[in-house]
mmCIF file of C-alpha atoms in Angstrom:
data_model
loop_
_atom_site.group_PDB
_atom_site.id
_atom_site.type_symbol
_atom_site.label_atom_id
_atom_site.label_comp_id
_atom_site.label_asym_id
_atom_site.label_seq_id
_atom_site.Cartn_x
_atom_site.Cartn_y
_atom_site.Cartn_z
ATOM 1 C CA MET A 1 13.623 -11.147 -23.348
ATOM 2 C CA GLY A 2 15.379 -14.766 -23.540
ATOM 3 C CA ASN A 3 16.786 -15.028 -20.040
ATOM 4 C CA ARG A 4 13.945 -13.004 -18.527
ATOM 5 C CA LEU A 5 11.181 -15.402 -16.393
ATOM 6 C CA HIS A 6 8.280 -16.347 -17.244
ATOM 7 C CA PHE A 7 4.952 -18.182 -16.311
ATOM 8 C CA GLU A 8 5.975 -21.206 -16.624
ATOM 9 C CA ASP A 9 9.099 -20.601 -14.041
ATOM 10 C CA PHE A 10 6.700 -20.486 -10.919
ATOM 11 C CA THR A 11 5.730 -23.163 -8.995
ATOM 12 C CA ALA A 12 3.912 -23.394 -5.789
ATOM 13 C CA GLY A 13 6.749 -23.344 -2.514
ATOM 14 C CA GLN A 14 9.359 -21.899 -4.368
ATOM 15 C CA LEU A 15 11.100 -19.148 -2.138
ATOM 16 C CA TYR A 16 13.540 -15.977 -2.806
ATOM 17 C CA SER A 17 15.301 -13.394 -0.619
ATOM 18 C CA LEU A 18 14.309 -10.176 -2.604
ATOM 19 C CA GLY A 19 16.766 -7.934 -0.331
ATOM 20 C CA ALA A 20 18.119 -5.919 2.662
ATOM 21 C CA HIS A 21 17.497 -2.525 3.473
ATOM 22 C CA ARG A 22 18.207 -0.292 6.747
ATOM 23 C CA ILE A 23 15.932 2.587 7.512
ATOM 24 C CA THR A 24 17.416 5.423 7.976
ATOM 25 C CA ALA A 25 15.180 8.524 10.083
ATOM 26 C CA GLU A 26 15.332 10.771 7.373
ATOM 27 C CA GLU A 27 13.727 8.703 4.750
ATOM 28 C CA ILE A 28 10.892 8.136 7.515
ATOM 29 C CA ILE A 29 10.801 11.477 7.595
ATOM 30 C CA ASP A 30 11.252 12.553 4.200
ATOM 31 C CA PHE A 31 7.718 9.632 3.578
ATOM 32 C CA ALA A 32 5.493 10.890 5.982
ATOM 33 C CA ARG A 33 6.231 14.430 5.074
ATOM 34 C CA GLU A 34 4.862 13.890 1.673
ATOM 35 C CA PHE A 35 2.046 10.867 2.121
ATOM 36 C CA ASP A 36 1.265 10.054 6.015
ATOM 37 C CA PRO A 37 1.957 13.115 7.646
ATOM 38 C CA GLN A 38 0.840 12.146 11.402
ATOM 39 C CA PRO A 39 3.309 13.071 14.187
ATOM 40 C CA GLN A 40 4.823 9.283 15.553
ATOM 41 C CA HIS A 41 5.826 9.499 11.742
ATOM 42 C CA LEU A 42 7.187 12.841 11.849
ATOM 43 C CA ASP A 43 8.842 14.246 14.140
ATOM 44 C CA PRO A 44 10.742 12.335 16.609
ATOM 45 C CA GLU A 45 10.269 13.995 19.766
ATOM 46 C CA ALA A 46 6.216 14.328 19.326
ATOM 47 C CA ALA A 47 6.950 9.858 18.836
ATOM 48 C CA LYS A 48 8.485 9.180 21.959
ATOM 49 C CA ALA A 49 4.960 10.731 23.252
ATOM 50 C CA SER A 50 2.859 8.694 20.985
ATOM 51 C CA ILE A 51 1.275 4.542 20.991
ATOM 52 C CA LEU A 52 4.164 3.670 18.835
ATOM 53 C CA GLY A 53 7.105 5.062 21.533
ATOM 54 C CA GLY A 54 9.377 6.327 18.691
ATOM 55 C CA LEU A 55 9.919 8.262 15.340
ATOM 56 C CA ALA A 56 9.165 4.890 13.403
ATOM 57 C CA ALA A 57 7.571 4.281 9.737
ATOM 58 C CA SER A 58 4.716 4.546 7.480
ATOM 59 C CA GLY A 59 3.040 1.107 7.227
ATOM 60 C CA TRP A 60 2.648 2.309 3.566
ATOM 61 C CA HIS A 61 5.994 3.138 2.996
ATOM 62 C CA LEU A 62 7.095 -0.057 4.657
ATOM 63 C CA CYS A 63 4.811 -1.039 1.310
ATOM 64 C CA ALA A 64 6.942 1.063 -0.573
ATOM 65 C CA LEU A 65 9.557 0.201 0.141
ATOM 66 C CA ALA A 66 8.434 -3.870 0.111
ATOM 67 C CA MET A 67 7.777 -3.140 -3.543
ATOM 68 C CA ARG A 68 10.880 -1.593 -4.869
ATOM 69 C CA MET A 69 12.733 -4.968 -4.481
ATOM 70 C CA ILE A 70 10.657 -6.764 -5.233
ATOM 71 C CA VAL A 71 11.331 -4.634 -7.872
ATOM 72 C CA ASP A 72 14.817 -5.040 -7.828
ATOM 73 C CA GLY A 73 15.090 -8.653 -6.409
ATOM 74 C CA LEU A 74 12.242 -10.716 -8.930
ATOM 75 C CA LEU A 75 9.432 -8.434 -11.308
ATOM 76 C CA GLY A 76 12.609 -6.446 -12.955
ATOM 77 C CA ARG A 77 13.467 -9.877 -14.545
ATOM 78 C CA THR A 78 10.577 -10.635 -15.450
ATOM 79 C CA VAL A 79 7.977 -10.784 -18.218
ATOM 80 C CA SER A 80 5.483 -8.511 -15.369
ATOM 81 C CA MET A 81 1.885 -7.697 -16.985
ATOM 82 C CA GLY A 82 0.824 -5.863 -13.991
ATOM 83 C CA SER A 83 -0.955 -6.740 -10.423
ATOM 84 C CA PRO A 84 -5.008 -6.319 -9.770
ATOM 85 C CA GLY A 85 -4.418 -5.445 -6.624
ATOM 86 C CA VAL A 86 -3.057 -6.988 -2.978
ATOM 87 C CA ASP A 87 -5.127 -8.545 -0.293
ATOM 88 C CA ASP A 88 -4.343 -8.739 3.625
ATOM 89 C CA VAL A 89 -1.570 -6.536 4.490
ATOM 90 C CA GLN A 90 -0.779 -6.276 7.763
ATOM 91 C CA TRP A 91 1.114 -4.775 9.563
ATOM 92 C CA ARG A 92 2.541 -6.522 12.365
ATOM 93 C CA ARG A 93 5.105 -4.888 13.837
ATOM 94 C CA PRO A 94 6.345 -0.682 14.338
ATOM 95 C CA VAL A 95 9.879 0.062 12.084
ATOM 96 C CA TYR A 96 12.036 2.089 13.772
ATOM 97 C CA ALA A 97 14.319 4.676 12.435
ATOM 98 C CA GLY A 98 18.187 2.122 11.389
ATOM 99 C CA ASP A 99 16.108 -1.051 11.497
ATOM 100 C CA ASP A 100 17.568 -3.474 9.353
ATOM 101 C CA LEU A 101 14.419 -4.760 6.370
ATOM 102 C CA ARG A 102 14.274 -7.537 4.673
ATOM 103 C CA LEU A 103 12.017 -9.402 2.459
ATOM 104 C CA ASP A 104 10.986 -12.471 1.970
ATOM 105 C CA ALA A 105 8.552 -14.620 -1.559
ATOM 106 C CA GLU A 106 6.555 -17.685 -0.716
ATOM 107 C CA VAL A 107 5.029 -18.374 -4.712
ATOM 108 C CA LEU A 108 1.306 -19.480 -3.388
ATOM 109 C CA GLU A 109 0.176 -20.721 -6.427
ATOM 110 C CA THR A 110 0.138 -20.456 -10.277
ATOM 111 C CA ARG A 111 -2.815 -20.751 -11.817
ATOM 112 C CA PRO A 112 -2.695 -20.221 -16.617
ATOM 113 C CA SER A 113 -4.894 -16.616 -17.646
ATOM 114 C CA SER A 114 -8.058 -17.644 -20.382
ATOM 115 C CA ARG A 115 -5.574 -15.546 -22.213
ATOM 116 C CA ALA A 116 -3.191 -17.897 -23.064
ATOM 117 C CA ASP A 117 -0.643 -15.905 -23.317
ATOM 118 C CA ARG A 118 -0.404 -15.232 -19.964
ATOM 119 C CA GLY A 119 -1.022 -16.329 -16.286
ATOM 120 C CA TYR A 120 -1.477 -15.702 -12.915
ATOM 121 C CA VAL A 121 1.432 -16.282 -10.039
ATOM 122 C CA ARG A 122 0.289 -15.605 -5.537
ATOM 123 C CA PHE A 123 2.864 -14.892 -3.532
ATOM 124 C CA ARG A 124 3.450 -13.673 0.216
ATOM 125 C CA PHE A 125 5.695 -11.587 0.832
ATOM 126 C CA THR A 126 7.089 -10.843 4.481
ATOM 127 C CA MET A 127 9.335 -8.197 5.426
ATOM 128 C CA SER A 128 11.659 -9.171 8.662
ATOM 129 C CA ARG A 129 13.490 -6.692 10.587
ATOM 130 C CA VAL A 130 16.753 -8.642 11.348
ATOM 131 C CA ARG A 131 18.530 -7.710 15.182
ATOM 132 C CA GLY A 132 21.669 -10.005 16.640
ATOM 133 C CA GLY A 133 20.809 -12.587 13.998
ATOM 134 C CA GLU A 134 17.195 -13.200 15.085
ATOM 135 C CA ARG A 135 13.776 -12.080 12.230
ATOM 136 C CA GLU A 136 10.816 -10.914 13.342
ATOM 137 C CA ARG A 137 8.128 -10.287 10.849
ATOM 138 C CA VAL A 138 7.022 -6.536 10.518
ATOM 139 C CA MET A 139 4.989 -6.555 7.491
ATOM 140 C CA LEU A 140 2.809 -8.653 5.302
ATOM 141 C CA PHE A 141 0.750 -9.905 2.680
ATOM 142 C CA MET A 142 -0.286 -11.213 -0.754
ATOM 143 C CA SER A 143 -0.474 -10.547 -3.949
ATOM 144 C CA SER A 144 -1.906 -12.072 -7.766
ATOM 145 C CA ASN A 145 0.682 -11.180 -10.722
ATOM 146 C CA ILE A 146 0.304 -11.241 -13.983
ATOM 147 C CA ILE A 147 3.040 -12.542 -15.331
ATOM 148 C CA GLY A 148 3.609 -13.662 -19.329
ATOM 149 C CA ARG A 149 4.152 -17.395 -20.717
ATOM 150 C CA GLU A 150 6.443 -18.308 -22.743
ATOM 151 C CA LYS A 151 6.466 -17.881 -26.729
ATOM 152 C CA GLU A 152 5.701 -21.733 -27.891
ATOM 153 C CA ASN A 153 3.010 -21.904 -24.907
ATOM 154 C CA ALA A 154 1.416 -19.353 -25.892
ATOM 155 C CA MET B 1 -8.498 17.277 22.211
ATOM 156 C CA GLY B 2 -12.104 18.480 22.431
ATOM 157 C CA ASN B 3 -12.910 19.646 19.092
ATOM 158 C CA ARG B 4 -11.007 16.335 17.971
ATOM 159 C CA LEU B 5 -13.347 12.950 16.266
ATOM 160 C CA HIS B 6 -13.552 10.018 18.769
ATOM 161 C CA PHE B 7 -15.382 6.445 18.696
ATOM 162 C CA GLU B 8 -18.357 7.831 19.231
ATOM 163 C CA ASP B 9 -18.259 9.737 16.797
ATOM 164 C CA PHE B 10 -18.340 6.997 13.895
ATOM 165 C CA THR B 11 -21.439 5.183 12.637
ATOM 166 C CA ALA B 12 -21.781 2.710 9.957
ATOM 167 C CA GLY B 13 -23.312 4.336 6.918
ATOM 168 C CA GLN B 14 -21.373 7.169 7.203
ATOM 169 C CA LEU B 15 -19.859 8.970 4.047
ATOM 170 C CA TYR B 16 -17.155 11.491 3.816
ATOM 171 C CA SER B 17 -15.066 13.053 1.580
ATOM 172 C CA LEU B 18 -11.549 13.202 2.244
ATOM 173 C CA GLY B 19 -10.244 15.374 -0.601
ATOM 174 C CA ALA B 20 -9.535 16.297 -4.027
ATOM 175 C CA HIS B 21 -5.812 15.247 -5.754
ATOM 176 C CA ARG B 22 -4.170 15.601 -9.520
ATOM 177 C CA ILE B 23 -1.603 13.637 -10.730
ATOM 178 C CA THR B 24 1.551 15.409 -12.447
ATOM 179 C CA ALA B 25 3.497 13.335 -14.877
ATOM 180 C CA GLU B 26 6.419 14.815 -12.293
ATOM 181 C CA GLU B 27 4.581 12.829 -9.704
ATOM 182 C CA ILE B 28 4.305 9.684 -10.696
ATOM 183 C CA ILE B 29 7.958 9.644 -11.854
ATOM 184 C CA ASP B 30 8.964 10.376 -8.596
ATOM 185 C CA PHE B 31 7.440 7.975 -6.654
ATOM 186 C CA ALA B 32 8.049 4.868 -9.247
ATOM 187 C CA ARG B 33 11.921 6.288 -9.484
ATOM 188 C CA GLU B 34 12.556 5.796 -5.601
ATOM 189 C CA PHE B 35 10.057 2.477 -5.153
ATOM 190 C CA ASP B 36 8.929 1.028 -8.294
ATOM 191 C CA PRO B 37 10.970 2.149 -11.393
ATOM 192 C CA GLN B 38 9.082 0.281 -13.369
ATOM 193 C CA PRO B 39 8.904 0.756 -17.256
ATOM 194 C CA GLN B 40 5.351 2.356 -17.347
ATOM 195 C CA HIS B 41 5.391 4.399 -14.607
ATOM 196 C CA LEU B 42 9.198 5.718 -15.075
ATOM 197 C CA ASP B 43 9.616 6.922 -18.929
ATOM 198 C CA PRO B 44 6.197 7.960 -20.955
ATOM 199 C CA GLU B 45 8.061 6.974 -24.609
ATOM 200 C CA ALA B 46 8.827 3.055 -22.638
ATOM 201 C CA ALA B 47 5.492 3.935 -21.641
ATOM 202 C CA LYS B 48 2.917 3.691 -24.935
ATOM 203 C CA ALA B 49 4.456 0.090 -25.640
ATOM 204 C CA SER B 50 3.583 -0.857 -22.487
ATOM 205 C CA ILE B 51 -0.308 -2.645 -21.445
ATOM 206 C CA LEU B 52 -0.915 0.222 -19.462
ATOM 207 C CA GLY B 53 -0.287 2.464 -23.024
ATOM 208 C CA GLY B 54 0.647 5.363 -20.998
ATOM 209 C CA LEU B 55 3.061 6.806 -18.590
ATOM 210 C CA ALA B 56 0.424 5.378 -15.162
ATOM 211 C CA ALA B 57 0.980 5.543 -11.290
ATOM 212 C CA SER B 58 2.024 2.841 -9.293
ATOM 213 C CA GLY B 59 -0.450 1.261 -8.143
ATOM 214 C CA TRP B 60 1.027 2.350 -4.879
ATOM 215 C CA HIS B 61 1.463 5.422 -4.573
ATOM 216 C CA LEU B 62 -1.969 5.647 -5.449
ATOM 217 C CA CYS B 63 -2.642 4.436 -2.279
ATOM 218 C CA ALA B 64 0.206 6.745 -0.567
ATOM 219 C CA LEU B 65 -1.821 9.598 -1.839
ATOM 220 C CA ALA B 66 -4.931 7.514 -0.369
ATOM 221 C CA MET B 67 -3.289 7.590 2.916
ATOM 222 C CA ARG B 68 -2.349 11.524 2.459
ATOM 223 C CA MET B 69 -5.834 12.335 1.449
ATOM 224 C CA ILE B 70 -7.205 10.441 4.601
ATOM 225 C CA VAL B 71 -4.976 12.035 6.646
ATOM 226 C CA ASP B 72 -5.616 15.521 5.894
ATOM 227 C CA GLY B 73 -9.479 14.777 5.339
ATOM 228 C CA LEU B 74 -9.870 13.036 8.202
ATOM 229 C CA LEU B 75 -7.086 11.245 10.500
ATOM 230 C CA GLY B 76 -5.658 14.524 11.341
ATOM 231 C CA ARG B 77 -8.929 15.638 13.521
ATOM 232 C CA THR B 78 -9.457 12.011 14.991
ATOM 233 C CA VAL B 79 -8.012 10.752 18.020
ATOM 234 C CA SER B 80 -6.110 8.078 16.073
ATOM 235 C CA MET B 81 -4.208 5.179 17.147
ATOM 236 C CA GLY B 82 -2.924 2.728 14.390
ATOM 237 C CA SER B 83 -4.472 0.638 12.143
ATOM 238 C CA PRO B 84 -2.979 -2.916 11.423
ATOM 239 C CA GLY B 85 -3.280 -3.198 8.254
ATOM 240 C CA VAL B 86 -5.513 -2.830 4.527
ATOM 241 C CA ASP B 87 -7.330 -5.936 2.779
ATOM 242 C CA ASP B 88 -8.608 -5.956 -0.651
ATOM 243 C CA VAL B 89 -6.189 -3.832 -2.182
ATOM 244 C CA GLN B 90 -8.365 -3.711 -5.914
ATOM 245 C CA TRP B 91 -6.035 -1.306 -8.273
ATOM 246 C CA ARG B 92 -9.089 -0.984 -10.666
ATOM 247 C CA ARG B 93 -8.008 1.458 -13.957
ATOM 248 C CA PRO B 94 -4.863 2.365 -14.460
ATOM 249 C CA VAL B 95 -4.022 6.158 -13.802
ATOM 250 C CA TYR B 96 -2.587 8.965 -15.870
ATOM 251 C CA ALA B 97 -0.471 12.027 -15.334
ATOM 252 C CA GLY B 98 -3.585 14.293 -15.232
ATOM 253 C CA ASP B 99 -6.133 12.724 -14.093
ATOM 254 C CA ASP B 100 -8.440 14.331 -11.599
ATOM 255 C CA LEU B 101 -8.423 11.958 -8.502
ATOM 256 C CA ARG B 102 -11.013 12.058 -5.580
ATOM 257 C CA LEU B 103 -10.767 9.877 -2.349
ATOM 258 C CA ASP B 104 -14.005 8.708 -0.627
ATOM 259 C CA ALA B 105 -14.789 6.633 2.773
ATOM 260 C CA GLU B 106 -17.435 5.125 3.670
ATOM 261 C CA VAL B 107 -18.048 3.408 7.913
ATOM 262 C CA LEU B 108 -18.583 -0.608 7.329
ATOM 263 C CA GLU B 109 -18.953 -1.206 10.617
ATOM 264 C CA THR B 110 -17.857 0.110 14.367
ATOM 265 C CA ARG B 111 -16.391 -2.306 17.454
ATOM 266 C CA PRO B 112 -15.456 -1.662 20.730
ATOM 267 C CA SER B 113 -12.551 -2.885 21.674
ATOM 268 C CA SER B 114 -11.544 -5.123 24.792
ATOM 269 C CA ARG B 115 -9.367 -2.274 25.784
ATOM 270 C CA ALA B 116 -11.999 0.293 27.582
ATOM 271 C CA ASP B 117 -10.136 3.399 25.998
ATOM 272 C CA ARG B 118 -10.187 2.578 21.821
ATOM 273 C CA GLY B 119 -12.469 1.135 19.169
ATOM 274 C CA TYR B 120 -12.246 -0.255 15.765
ATOM 275 C CA VAL B 121 -14.041 1.192 13.487
ATOM 276 C CA ARG B 122 -14.056 -0.024 9.988
ATOM 277 C CA PHE B 123 -13.271 2.307 6.212
ATOM 278 C CA ARG B 124 -13.794 1.099 2.928
ATOM 279 C CA PHE B 125 -12.152 3.699 0.566
ATOM 280 C CA THR B 126 -12.833 4.848 -2.962
ATOM 281 C CA MET B 127 -10.646 6.220 -4.666
ATOM 282 C CA SER B 128 -12.366 7.297 -8.867
ATOM 283 C CA ARG B 129 -11.168 9.920 -11.723
ATOM 284 C CA VAL B 130 -13.263 12.580 -11.956
ATOM 285 C CA ARG B 131 -14.172 13.088 -16.057
ATOM 286 C CA GLY B 132 -16.738 15.890 -17.775
ATOM 287 C CA GLY B 133 -19.064 15.365 -14.389
ATOM 288 C CA GLU B 134 -18.914 11.657 -14.428
ATOM 289 C CA ARG B 135 -16.630 9.483 -11.458
ATOM 290 C CA GLU B 136 -14.629 6.076 -12.313
ATOM 291 C CA ARG B 137 -13.793 3.729 -9.690
ATOM 292 C CA VAL B 138 -9.796 3.237 -9.870
ATOM 293 C CA MET B 139 -8.224 2.002 -6.509
ATOM 294 C CA LEU B 140 -10.564 0.502 -3.092
ATOM 295 C CA PHE B 141 -9.368 -1.003 -0.128
ATOM 296 C CA MET B 142 -10.584 -0.992 3.519
ATOM 297 C CA SER B 143 -8.568 -0.407 6.181
ATOM 298 C CA SER B 144 -9.697 -1.125 9.748
ATOM 299 C CA ASN B 145 -8.283 1.768 11.643
ATOM 300 C CA ILE B 146 -8.213 1.744 15.814
ATOM 301 C CA ILE B 147 -9.704 5.181 17.552
ATOM 302 C CA GLY B 148 -9.889 6.357 20.489
ATOM 303 C CA ARG B 149 -12.984 6.593 23.226
ATOM 304 C CA GLU B 150 -14.270 9.975 24.657
ATOM 305 C CA LYS B 151 -13.266 10.255 28.224
ATOM 306 C CA GLU B 152 -16.129 10.041 30.022
ATOM 307 C CA ASN B 153 -16.715 6.177 28.702
ATOM 308 C CA ALA B 154 -13.015 5.285 28.649
#
């Protein structure tokens, strides 16, 4: 665990760029078929007639893609001990096939636990769509993560 | 749309049983490989050594399974116009392969929109594990859903 990030490595205000992903129609449909079989996520023709105006990703698919970027970009190199939950998940804009997505994180707060071996780090995760250099926020949520302390502090 | 549920069909205090699902190790691993590749969700042996004590589903997998039960049990027969988000997602207990899951919903509040063709219905969704007749809550969240009104009221 020598080079992994511990609770002590996090400070309020830190910013992380966690990854980028171009979402495809095939991914949108595969997720929807299993977890959110509504016409606007399943069928490009039916989706044109829906309030979203085209085939759009399930909001839960965006959360799952965010988690993948969080693991690949941050938790995979962190002494992560799980999360009790997330709050304030906002689906701001429909995400369409071909959209270029990015995920960023901000550390909002750090707080030691009453248990000496761990602490809580509160993050805001923001997914954006990038188009011609401009970024538009499409999804946000906050989470508290339980992160192990360095042995010498535990 | 004759037999579908509209905004007027919902009232605070209504309860719905939305479905049941026995989760398998294969499903847990498939989801984790794509969206949450952490050892406690991927590898039964590594999971035994983790804080969860065994192969356990990603919290986001539970959300996605809940959404499937919500679509199959409720939204598929409702004039659903999407959701701006969810809040207070609580992952209360680890969910292991073989667990029998159920999803229930309670209507917390209904509120007409300023737009005459729709209203907001606020739900609490509760996923439970059933073991020998006893139920234990494993995951909860609340969401606001936009639901179409009957034409004669719009």
